[in-house]
Amino acid sequence: MNRALLQNLTVVRPKASADEIWLRLIQAIALLFLAIALALPLLSLLLRAFEDQQGSFVGLRNFAIYVTTPSLVRSAWNSLWTALVTTCVVIPLAFTYAYGLTRSCMAGKWLFRAVMLLPILAPSLLPALSLIYLFGNQGMLRGLMAGGSIYGPWGIIGAQIFYCFPAAAIIISVALSTADGRLYEAAEALKASRLRIFLTVTLPGAMYGLVSASVVVFTLVVTDFGIPKVIGGQFNVLATDVYKQVVGRQDLNMGAVVGLVLLIPAVLAFVLDRWAHRKRSATLTGRAIAYRPKPRRGRDIPALLFCLLVAIALLGIVAVSVWGSFIRFWPYNLTLTLDNYDFTRFDTAGWQAVWLSVKLSLITAFVGTALIFIIAYSLERGPPRSLLAAPLRFLATIPLAVPGLVLGLAFIIFFNHPANPLGIIYGTLTILVLNSIIHFYTVGHLTAVTAIRQLDPEFEAVSASLHVPIWQTFGRVTLPICLPAILEILVFLFVSAMTTVSAVIFLYGPDTKPASVSVVHMDEAGQASAAAAMACVILAISLTAKLTELTVGGLFARFTFAWRR
């Protein structure tokens, strides 16, 4: 009797609410979007590496050609050793600079932090142009080269130091600022020397931050295209090899092979960075006390002098390019002029390239921020057992490990395929926007997730109990509270789209050439002053965007503080 009743019982599952249905729908659309814009292009790149020009499967033949071509293997080695040397130089400099900002009581910290961000706001080609003005064949300080040439590995390393310094300094600053003050109090109570405290407390506490910074610098150098293109000379690296295979030889198959080789160190570095991030998170506890440095002249004065020297060097690199942009004809006519800013004299796109870059960056910023934040919200507030959440989180983290050149090449192969109906966007502004959003997606996603996780889930629970739709809670509660993070994502996407070269070098059309690509073409044509002028315009626009973010953020913080009072 009981068995018959049990067999007749129907398992009743709780009916999904309207909010859950909407969040699942958003996750499904997001998964489809990332599959089309990221997964399928990368899969197409992978398959193309195993095909010939006619599309026939050839197995590992392309890879065999690669490993038996000395110039291609040499490029891989050149990328690795220049990245290692740059990392070994940048990390000590960045650590000392970050140490001065977080562990000293020196004056002017806000100014040093502002100067530190300058390289992020400029295209990577700017330091290369400055070094050419200083140490090139007609450079002002060419005598210091002792007969050597800036065109080659040392020029690449010098420019990469400028370009990668802020990323490393920011990461290390975060690692040093999260130290537990109780460890230092215990060490001082045990009468440990300052050197011993530094070696046994400070360095171990910042170790995972140092690993993350090293990984980021190494990846940036290996995957960067602009600097080796401008100042590399005949010194080939993987990034320039991809460009030569695709643009020079029109060989997408070998370009795909080189792209996959370029992807390997980036993926390995990404895995190592994730490991370091988990280890660092595991060392933080809720009982930690923030470390507050005490004034000490023996530490504060050297820290101030060091940060001052680094800041002068960073400002000097920018100032050289700004000065070079006003030179009439380097190095023969050094009179100042504004003619170099008449871009129509040097490039067919002219100022149109600047306005197109601004348009590209604005669309990328607003559309990308909306997509990133809504998708992140659906993941964090969606059903916990959703089958779509895991693959969606995985796809959201992939772009961080994909170099811009590789993503651009994958877009060419996928969207330019004759059988792809989406090929109509190739060569248009749409594909530039889509590429920029995907390329910088992960950083924005992580920022959004961090901001949403700081909100109490009880907001949604209370709204559900009051039968308030989740979209009203999202608009009235989540968005206002997360506005600083949203603004940060917005400006990050704008600046990144404004300054990137590698992500769009393969995708622009005759009427959609960005300003960063125009800098490359002007330099190729020998118009160094015009290239410097365009780079300075990009820097000025990015700097304006950053200052706007700081101003709006400050006003919002003041308004919030007044409201709470």
Coordinates of C-alpha atoms in Angstrom, one line a residue:
M1 CA 0.0 0.0 0.0
N2 CA 2.7 2.5 1.0
R3 CA 4.8 1.5 -2.0
A4 CA 1.9 2.1 -4.3
L5 CA 1.3 5.5 -2.8
L6 CA 5.0 6.4 -3.1
Q7 CA 4.9 5.4 -6.8
N8 CA 1.9 7.6 -7.4
L9 CA 3.3 10.6 -5.7
T10 CA 4.5 13.4 -8.0
V11 CA 7.6 15.3 -7.1
V12 CA 6.7 18.9 -7.0
R13 CA 9.6 21.3 -7.7
P14 CA 9.4 24.9 -6.6
K15 CA 8.3 27.1 -9.5
A16 CA 11.0 29.5 -10.7
S17 CA 10.2 33.1 -10.0
A18 CA 10.0 35.7 -12.7
D19 CA 13.3 37.2 -11.4
E20 CA 15.1 33.8 -11.8
I21 CA 13.7 33.4 -15.3
W22 CA 15.0 36.8 -16.3
L23 CA 18.4 36.2 -14.8
R24 CA 18.6 32.8 -16.5
L25 CA 17.6 34.4 -19.8
I26 CA 20.4 37.0 -19.4
Q27 CA 22.9 34.3 -18.7
A28 CA 21.8 32.4 -21.8
I29 CA 22.1 35.5 -24.0
A30 CA 25.5 36.3 -22.4
L31 CA 26.8 32.8 -23.0
L32 CA 25.7 33.0 -26.7
F33 CA 27.3 36.4 -27.0
L34 CA 30.7 35.3 -25.6
A35 CA 30.5 32.1 -27.6
I36 CA 30.1 34.0 -30.9
A37 CA 32.5 36.9 -30.1
L38 CA 35.2 34.9 -28.3
A39 CA 35.0 31.1 -28.3
L40 CA 34.2 30.5 -32.0
P41 CA 36.9 33.0 -33.2
L42 CA 39.5 31.3 -31.1
L43 CA 38.4 27.9 -32.3
S44 CA 38.6 29.1 -35.9
L45 CA 42.2 30.3 -35.2
L46 CA 43.1 26.9 -33.8
L47 CA 41.7 25.0 -36.8
R48 CA 43.3 27.4 -39.3
A49 CA 46.7 26.5 -37.9
F50 CA 46.2 22.9 -39.1
E51 CA 45.1 23.8 -42.6
D52 CA 46.8 25.0 -45.8
Q53 CA 45.9 28.0 -48.0
Q54 CA 43.1 26.0 -49.7
G55 CA 41.5 24.9 -46.4
S56 CA 42.7 21.3 -46.5
F57 CA 43.7 19.6 -43.3
V58 CA 47.5 19.2 -43.2
G59 CA 48.0 18.2 -39.6
L60 CA 51.2 19.5 -38.0
R61 CA 52.9 20.5 -41.2
N62 CA 52.6 24.2 -40.5
F63 CA 54.1 23.7 -37.0
A64 CA 57.0 21.7 -38.6
I65 CA 57.6 24.5 -41.0
Y66 CA 57.7 26.9 -38.0
V67 CA 60.2 25.0 -35.9
T68 CA 62.5 24.5 -38.9
T69 CA 62.5 28.2 -39.8
P70 CA 65.4 29.7 -37.9
S71 CA 64.1 33.3 -38.2
L72 CA 60.7 32.3 -36.6
V73 CA 62.3 30.3 -33.8
R74 CA 64.7 33.2 -33.2
S75 CA 61.7 35.6 -32.8
A76 CA 60.3 33.4 -30.1
W77 CA 63.6 33.4 -28.2
N78 CA 63.9 37.2 -28.7
S79 CA 60.4 37.7 -27.2
L80 CA 61.3 35.6 -24.2
W81 CA 64.6 37.0 -23.2
T82 CA 63.6 40.7 -23.7
A83 CA 60.5 40.0 -21.6
L84 CA 62.7 38.4 -18.9
V85 CA 65.2 41.3 -18.8
T86 CA 62.4 43.9 -18.7
T87 CA 60.7 42.0 -15.8
C88 CA 64.0 41.8 -13.9
V89 CA 64.4 45.6 -14.2
V90 CA 60.8 46.7 -13.7
I91 CA 60.0 44.7 -10.6
P92 CA 62.7 46.1 -8.3
L93 CA 61.9 49.7 -9.6
A94 CA 58.2 49.2 -9.1
F95 CA 58.6 47.6 -5.7
T96 CA 60.8 50.4 -4.4
Y97 CA 58.4 53.0 -5.8
A98 CA 55.4 51.2 -4.3
Y99 CA 57.2 50.8 -1.0
G100 CA 57.7 54.6 -0.8
L101 CA 54.0 55.1 -1.5
T102 CA 52.7 52.6 1.1
R103 CA 55.4 52.2 3.7
S104 CA 56.8 55.7 4.1
C105 CA 55.6 59.1 5.4
M106 CA 57.1 61.1 2.5
A107 CA 55.3 64.2 1.2
G108 CA 53.5 64.4 -2.2
K109 CA 52.3 60.8 -2.4
W110 CA 49.2 61.9 -4.4
L111 CA 51.4 63.5 -7.0
F112 CA 53.6 60.5 -7.3
R113 CA 50.6 58.3 -7.7
A114 CA 49.2 60.6 -10.5
V115 CA 52.6 60.6 -12.4
M116 CA 52.8 56.8 -12.1
L117 CA 49.5 56.5 -14.1
L118 CA 50.8 58.5 -17.1
P119 CA 52.1 55.5 -19.1
I120 CA 48.7 53.8 -18.9
L121 CA 47.1 56.8 -20.5
A122 CA 49.5 56.9 -23.5
P123 CA 49.8 54.5 -26.4
S124 CA 52.7 52.2 -26.1
L125 CA 54.4 53.8 -29.1
L126 CA 55.0 57.1 -27.2
P127 CA 58.0 55.9 -25.2
A128 CA 59.5 54.3 -28.3
L129 CA 59.2 57.6 -30.1
S130 CA 60.8 59.5 -27.2
L131 CA 63.7 57.1 -27.0
I132 CA 64.3 57.6 -30.8
Y133 CA 64.4 61.4 -30.2
L134 CA 66.9 60.9 -27.3
F135 CA 69.1 58.0 -28.5
G136 CA 68.3 57.4 -32.2
N137 CA 70.7 57.9 -35.1
Q138 CA 70.1 61.7 -34.8
G139 CA 69.2 61.7 -31.1
M140 CA 70.1 64.4 -28.6
L141 CA 72.0 61.9 -26.4
R142 CA 73.2 59.4 -29.0
G143 CA 76.7 59.8 -27.7
L144 CA 75.7 57.9 -24.6
M145 CA 75.1 54.8 -26.8
A146 CA 78.9 54.4 -27.2
G147 CA 78.5 53.4 -30.8
G148 CA 75.5 51.1 -30.2
S149 CA 72.0 51.5 -31.6
I150 CA 68.7 52.1 -29.9
Y151 CA 67.0 50.2 -32.7
G152 CA 66.8 46.7 -31.4
P153 CA 66.5 44.8 -28.1
W154 CA 67.7 47.6 -25.9
G155 CA 65.3 50.1 -27.3
I156 CA 62.5 47.6 -26.9
I157 CA 63.5 46.9 -23.3
G158 CA 63.9 50.7 -22.5
A159 CA 60.5 51.5 -23.9
Q160 CA 58.8 48.5 -22.2
I161 CA 60.2 49.6 -18.8
F162 CA 58.2 52.8 -19.2
Y163 CA 55.2 51.1 -20.5
C164 CA 55.0 48.3 -17.9
F165 CA 56.1 50.2 -14.8
P166 CA 52.6 51.5 -13.7
A167 CA 51.0 48.0 -13.9
A168 CA 53.6 46.5 -11.7
A169 CA 53.6 49.4 -9.3
I170 CA 49.8 49.3 -8.9
I171 CA 49.8 45.5 -8.2
I172 CA 52.7 45.7 -5.7
S173 CA 51.1 48.8 -4.0
V174 CA 48.0 46.7 -3.3
A175 CA 50.0 43.8 -2.0
L176 CA 52.0 46.1 0.4
S177 CA 48.9 48.0 1.5
T178 CA 47.1 44.9 2.7
A179 CA 49.9 43.9 5.2
D180 CA 48.8 42.9 8.7
G181 CA 50.1 45.5 11.1
R182 CA 50.1 42.9 14.0
L183 CA 53.1 41.2 12.4
Y184 CA 55.1 44.3 12.6
E185 CA 54.1 45.0 16.1
A186 CA 55.2 41.5 17.1
A187 CA 58.5 41.9 15.3
E188 CA 59.2 45.2 17.0
A189 CA 58.3 43.7 20.4
L190 CA 60.9 41.0 19.8
K191 CA 63.5 43.7 19.0
A192 CA 64.0 42.5 15.4
S193 CA 66.2 44.7 13.3
R194 CA 64.7 46.6 10.4
L195 CA 66.5 44.5 7.8
R196 CA 65.2 41.3 9.5
I197 CA 61.7 42.7 9.5
F198 CA 62.0 43.5 5.9
L199 CA 63.3 40.1 4.9
T200 CA 61.0 38.0 7.1
V201 CA 57.7 40.1 7.2
T202 CA 57.6 42.6 4.3
L203 CA 58.9 40.4 1.5
P204 CA 57.0 37.3 2.3
G205 CA 53.8 39.3 2.7
A206 CA 54.3 40.9 -0.7
M207 CA 55.6 37.7 -2.4
Y208 CA 52.4 36.8 -4.2
G209 CA 51.9 40.4 -5.3
L210 CA 55.5 40.3 -6.7
V211 CA 54.6 37.1 -8.6
S212 CA 51.5 38.7 -10.1
A213 CA 53.4 41.8 -11.1
S214 CA 56.1 39.8 -12.7
V215 CA 53.6 37.8 -14.7
V216 CA 51.8 40.9 -15.9
V217 CA 55.0 42.6 -17.0
F218 CA 56.2 39.5 -18.8
T219 CA 52.9 39.0 -20.6
L220 CA 52.7 42.7 -21.6
V221 CA 56.2 42.6 -23.1
V222 CA 55.7 39.3 -25.0
T223 CA 52.4 40.4 -26.5
D224 CA 53.0 44.1 -27.2
F225 CA 53.1 45.1 -30.8
G226 CA 53.6 48.9 -30.9
I227 CA 57.0 49.2 -29.2
P228 CA 58.9 46.6 -31.3
K229 CA 57.2 47.8 -34.4
V230 CA 58.5 51.4 -33.9
I231 CA 61.9 50.8 -32.3
G232 CA 62.7 47.1 -32.9
G233 CA 64.5 47.7 -36.2
Q234 CA 65.5 44.3 -37.6
F235 CA 65.1 42.6 -34.2
N236 CA 62.1 40.4 -34.8
V237 CA 59.7 39.2 -32.0
L238 CA 56.6 37.1 -32.0
A239 CA 54.2 40.1 -32.2
T240 CA 55.9 41.6 -35.2
D241 CA 56.1 38.1 -36.8
V242 CA 52.3 37.7 -36.6
Y243 CA 52.0 41.1 -38.3
K244 CA 54.4 40.2 -41.1
Q245 CA 52.8 36.9 -41.8
V246 CA 49.3 38.3 -42.0
V247 CA 49.9 41.8 -43.5
G248 CA 53.2 41.2 -45.4
R249 CA 52.8 37.7 -46.7
Q250 CA 49.0 37.3 -46.5
D251 CA 49.6 33.9 -44.9
L252 CA 46.8 33.5 -42.4
N253 CA 47.8 29.8 -41.7
M254 CA 51.3 30.6 -40.6
G255 CA 50.0 33.7 -38.8
A256 CA 47.6 31.4 -36.9
V257 CA 50.6 29.2 -36.0
V258 CA 52.6 32.1 -34.7
G259 CA 49.5 33.4 -32.9
L260 CA 49.2 30.1 -31.1
V261 CA 52.9 30.2 -30.1
L262 CA 52.3 33.8 -28.8
L263 CA 49.3 32.5 -26.9
I264 CA 51.3 29.9 -25.0
P265 CA 53.4 32.2 -22.7
A266 CA 50.3 34.4 -22.1
V267 CA 48.2 31.4 -21.0
L268 CA 51.0 30.0 -18.8
A269 CA 51.4 33.5 -17.2
F270 CA 47.7 33.7 -16.7
V271 CA 47.6 30.4 -14.8
L272 CA 50.5 31.4 -12.6
D273 CA 48.8 34.7 -11.9
R274 CA 45.6 33.0 -10.9
W275 CA 47.6 30.8 -8.5
A276 CA 49.3 33.8 -7.0
H277 CA 45.9 35.5 -6.6
R278 CA 44.4 32.6 -4.7
K279 CA 47.5 32.3 -2.5
R280 CA 47.4 36.0 -1.6
S281 CA 43.7 35.9 -0.8
A282 CA 44.2 32.9 1.5
T283 CA 46.7 34.9 3.6
L284 CA 44.2 37.7 4.4
T285 CA 42.0 37.3 7.4
G286 CA 39.2 39.4 8.9
R287 CA 41.3 40.1 12.0
A288 CA 44.1 41.8 10.1
I289 CA 45.0 45.3 11.2
A290 CA 46.1 47.9 8.6
Y291 CA 49.8 48.8 8.9
R292 CA 50.4 52.5 9.6
P293 CA 54.0 53.6 8.9
K294 CA 55.6 56.0 11.4
P295 CA 57.7 58.9 10.3
R296 CA 61.4 58.1 10.0
R297 CA 63.9 60.3 8.2
G298 CA 66.3 57.5 7.4
R299 CA 63.6 55.9 5.3
D300 CA 61.4 58.7 4.2
I301 CA 64.1 60.9 2.6
P302 CA 65.6 58.1 0.4
A303 CA 62.1 57.0 -0.6
L304 CA 61.2 60.6 -1.6
L305 CA 64.4 61.0 -3.6
F306 CA 63.9 57.6 -5.4
C307 CA 60.2 58.4 -6.2
L308 CA 61.2 61.8 -7.4
L309 CA 63.8 60.4 -9.8
V310 CA 61.4 57.9 -11.2
A311 CA 58.7 60.5 -11.6
I312 CA 61.1 62.9 -13.4
A313 CA 62.0 60.0 -15.7
L314 CA 58.4 59.2 -16.5
L315 CA 57.5 62.9 -17.0
G316 CA 60.7 63.3 -19.1
I317 CA 59.7 60.6 -21.5
V318 CA 56.3 62.2 -22.0
A319 CA 57.9 65.7 -22.3
V320 CA 60.3 64.6 -25.0
S321 CA 57.4 63.3 -27.2
V322 CA 55.4 66.5 -26.5
W323 CA 58.4 68.6 -27.5
G324 CA 59.1 66.5 -30.5
S325 CA 55.5 67.0 -31.7
F326 CA 56.2 70.7 -32.1
I327 CA 59.5 70.3 -34.0
R328 CA 59.3 71.4 -37.7
F329 CA 61.7 68.8 -39.1
W330 CA 63.8 66.6 -36.8
P331 CA 66.8 66.9 -36.5
Y332 CA 67.6 69.6 -39.1
N333 CA 65.0 72.3 -38.3
L334 CA 64.2 72.5 -34.6
T335 CA 62.0 75.6 -34.8
L336 CA 58.6 75.1 -33.1
T337 CA 55.4 74.8 -35.2
L338 CA 51.9 73.5 -35.0
D339 CA 52.1 72.0 -38.5
N340 CA 52.6 68.5 -37.2
Y341 CA 49.1 68.6 -35.8
D342 CA 47.7 69.1 -39.3
F343 CA 47.4 65.4 -39.7
T344 CA 45.9 65.5 -43.2
R345 CA 49.4 66.4 -44.4
F346 CA 50.8 63.1 -43.2
D347 CA 48.0 60.6 -43.2
T348 CA 44.9 60.3 -45.4
A349 CA 42.7 59.8 -42.3
G350 CA 43.9 63.1 -40.7
W351 CA 41.9 64.3 -37.7
Q352 CA 39.2 61.9 -38.7
A353 CA 41.2 59.1 -37.1
V354 CA 41.1 61.0 -33.8
W355 CA 37.4 61.5 -33.9
L356 CA 36.8 57.9 -35.0
S357 CA 38.9 56.7 -32.0
V358 CA 36.9 58.9 -29.7
K359 CA 33.7 57.5 -31.1
L360 CA 35.0 54.0 -30.9
S361 CA 36.1 54.5 -27.3
L362 CA 32.8 56.1 -26.2
I363 CA 30.7 53.3 -27.8
T364 CA 33.1 50.6 -26.3
A365 CA 32.9 52.3 -22.9
F366 CA 29.1 52.7 -22.6
V367 CA 28.0 49.5 -24.4
G368 CA 30.8 47.4 -22.8
T369 CA 30.1 48.7 -19.3
A370 CA 26.4 48.0 -19.6
L371 CA 27.1 44.4 -20.9
I372 CA 29.8 43.7 -18.4
F373 CA 27.8 44.9 -15.4
I374 CA 24.5 43.3 -16.3
I375 CA 26.2 39.9 -17.0
A376 CA 28.2 40.1 -13.8
Y377 CA 25.0 40.9 -11.9
S378 CA 23.2 37.9 -13.4
L379 CA 26.0 35.7 -12.3
E380 CA 26.2 37.0 -8.7
R381 CA 22.5 37.3 -8.1
G382 CA 21.3 34.5 -10.4
P383 CA 20.2 31.0 -9.3
P384 CA 23.1 29.3 -7.5
R385 CA 22.6 26.0 -9.3
S386 CA 22.4 27.4 -12.8
L387 CA 24.1 25.2 -15.4
L388 CA 25.0 28.3 -17.4
A389 CA 27.0 30.0 -14.6
A390 CA 30.2 27.9 -14.8
P391 CA 30.8 28.1 -18.5
L392 CA 29.9 31.8 -18.5
R393 CA 32.4 32.5 -15.7
F394 CA 35.1 30.6 -17.6
L395 CA 34.5 32.5 -20.8
A396 CA 34.5 35.8 -18.9
T397 CA 38.1 35.1 -17.7
I398 CA 39.6 33.9 -21.0
P399 CA 40.2 37.4 -22.6
L400 CA 42.7 38.2 -19.9
A401 CA 45.0 35.5 -21.3
V402 CA 44.5 36.3 -25.0
P403 CA 46.9 38.8 -26.6
G404 CA 45.3 41.6 -28.7
L405 CA 47.1 40.4 -31.9
V406 CA 45.8 36.9 -31.4
L407 CA 42.3 38.0 -30.8
G408 CA 42.4 40.3 -33.8
L409 CA 43.7 37.5 -36.0
A410 CA 41.0 35.2 -34.7
F411 CA 38.4 37.8 -35.7
I412 CA 39.8 38.0 -39.2
I413 CA 39.6 34.2 -39.7
F414 CA 36.1 33.9 -38.2
F415 CA 34.3 37.0 -39.3
N416 CA 35.9 37.2 -42.7
H417 CA 34.9 33.6 -43.6
P418 CA 32.7 33.5 -46.7
A419 CA 30.2 31.2 -44.9
N420 CA 29.8 33.5 -41.9
P421 CA 26.7 35.8 -42.2
L422 CA 28.3 38.1 -39.6
G423 CA 31.0 38.9 -42.1
I424 CA 29.1 42.1 -43.0
I425 CA 30.6 43.8 -39.9
Y426 CA 34.2 43.1 -41.0
G427 CA 36.0 46.4 -41.7
T428 CA 33.3 48.5 -40.0
L429 CA 33.3 50.3 -36.6
T430 CA 31.1 47.5 -35.2
I431 CA 33.9 44.9 -35.3
L432 CA 36.3 47.4 -33.7
V433 CA 33.9 48.0 -30.9
L434 CA 33.2 44.2 -30.5
N435 CA 36.9 43.4 -30.5
S436 CA 37.7 46.1 -27.9
I437 CA 34.9 45.0 -25.6
I438 CA 36.0 41.4 -25.7
H439 CA 39.8 42.2 -25.4
F440 CA 39.3 44.2 -22.2
Y441 CA 36.3 42.3 -20.9
T442 CA 37.9 40.4 -18.0
V443 CA 39.3 43.4 -16.1
G444 CA 35.9 45.1 -16.2
H445 CA 34.1 41.9 -15.2
L446 CA 36.3 41.3 -12.2
T447 CA 35.8 45.0 -11.1
A448 CA 32.0 44.6 -11.4
V449 CA 32.0 41.2 -9.6
T450 CA 34.0 42.7 -6.7
A451 CA 31.6 45.7 -6.4
I452 CA 28.4 43.5 -6.5
R453 CA 29.8 41.0 -3.9
Q454 CA 30.2 43.9 -1.4
L455 CA 26.5 44.4 -1.5
D456 CA 24.3 42.5 1.0
P457 CA 22.2 39.9 -0.9
E458 CA 19.4 40.8 1.6
F459 CA 18.5 43.7 -0.8
E460 CA 17.2 41.3 -3.3
A461 CA 15.7 39.0 -0.7
V462 CA 13.7 41.9 0.8
S463 CA 12.6 43.1 -2.6
A464 CA 11.4 39.6 -3.5
S465 CA 9.4 39.4 -0.3
L466 CA 7.7 42.7 -1.1
H467 CA 7.1 41.5 -4.7
V468 CA 9.3 44.2 -6.1
P469 CA 10.7 43.2 -9.5
I470 CA 14.5 42.6 -9.5
W471 CA 15.0 45.2 -12.3
Q472 CA 13.6 47.9 -10.0
T473 CA 16.0 46.8 -7.2
F474 CA 18.8 46.8 -9.7
G475 CA 18.0 50.3 -10.9
R476 CA 17.2 51.9 -7.5
V477 CA 19.7 50.2 -5.2
T478 CA 22.5 48.3 -7.0
L479 CA 23.4 50.9 -9.7
P480 CA 23.6 53.9 -7.4
I481 CA 25.7 52.1 -4.8
C482 CA 28.0 50.6 -7.5
L483 CA 28.3 53.9 -9.4
P484 CA 32.1 54.4 -8.5
A485 CA 32.9 50.9 -9.9
I486 CA 30.8 51.5 -13.0
L487 CA 32.6 54.8 -13.6
E488 CA 35.9 53.0 -13.2
I489 CA 35.0 50.4 -15.7
L490 CA 33.7 53.0 -18.1
V491 CA 36.9 55.0 -18.1
F492 CA 39.1 51.9 -18.2
L493 CA 37.3 50.7 -21.4
F494 CA 37.5 54.2 -22.9
V495 CA 41.2 54.7 -22.3
S496 CA 42.0 51.1 -23.3
A497 CA 40.1 51.4 -26.6
M498 CA 41.8 54.8 -27.2
T499 CA 45.3 53.6 -26.7
T500 CA 45.3 50.0 -28.0
V501 CA 47.2 49.2 -31.2
S502 CA 47.5 45.4 -31.3
A503 CA 43.8 44.7 -30.8
V504 CA 42.7 46.7 -33.9
I505 CA 45.7 46.6 -36.3
F506 CA 44.1 43.8 -38.4
L507 CA 40.5 44.9 -38.3
Y508 CA 40.2 48.5 -39.4
G509 CA 38.9 49.5 -42.9
P510 CA 39.6 52.4 -45.2
D511 CA 37.1 54.6 -43.3
T512 CA 37.7 53.2 -39.8
K513 CA 41.4 53.8 -39.1
P514 CA 41.9 54.5 -35.3
A515 CA 44.4 57.2 -34.2
S516 CA 46.7 54.6 -32.6
V517 CA 47.1 52.8 -36.0
S518 CA 47.7 56.2 -37.7
V519 CA 50.7 56.7 -35.3
V520 CA 52.1 53.4 -36.6
H521 CA 51.7 54.4 -40.2
M522 CA 53.1 57.9 -39.7
D523 CA 56.2 56.4 -38.1
E524 CA 56.6 53.9 -40.9
A525 CA 56.5 56.8 -43.4
G526 CA 59.3 58.6 -41.5
Q527 CA 57.0 61.3 -40.0
A528 CA 58.2 61.0 -36.4
S529 CA 57.0 64.5 -35.3
A530 CA 53.5 63.9 -36.7
A531 CA 53.4 60.4 -35.0
A532 CA 54.5 62.0 -31.8
A533 CA 51.8 64.7 -32.2
M534 CA 49.1 62.0 -32.7
A535 CA 50.3 60.1 -29.7
C536 CA 50.2 63.3 -27.6
V537 CA 46.6 63.9 -28.7
I538 CA 45.7 60.4 -27.6
L539 CA 47.4 61.0 -24.3
A540 CA 45.5 64.3 -23.8
I541 CA 42.1 62.7 -24.5
S542 CA 42.8 59.8 -22.1
L543 CA 44.1 62.2 -19.5
T544 CA 40.9 64.2 -19.8
A545 CA 38.8 61.1 -19.4
K546 CA 40.7 60.1 -16.2
L547 CA 40.4 63.6 -14.7
T548 CA 36.7 63.6 -15.4
E549 CA 36.4 60.2 -13.6
L550 CA 38.3 61.6 -10.6
T551 CA 36.1 64.8 -10.5
V552 CA 32.8 62.9 -10.9
G553 CA 34.0 60.3 -8.3
G554 CA 34.9 63.0 -5.9
L555 CA 31.6 64.8 -6.2
F556 CA 29.7 61.5 -5.8
A557 CA 31.7 60.7 -2.7
R558 CA 31.0 64.1 -1.2
F559 CA 27.3 63.8 -2.0
T560 CA 27.1 60.4 -0.5
F561 CA 28.9 61.6 2.7
A562 CA 26.5 64.5 3.0
W563 CA 23.5 62.3 2.4
R564 CA 24.6 59.8 5.1
R565 CA 25.0 62.7 7.6

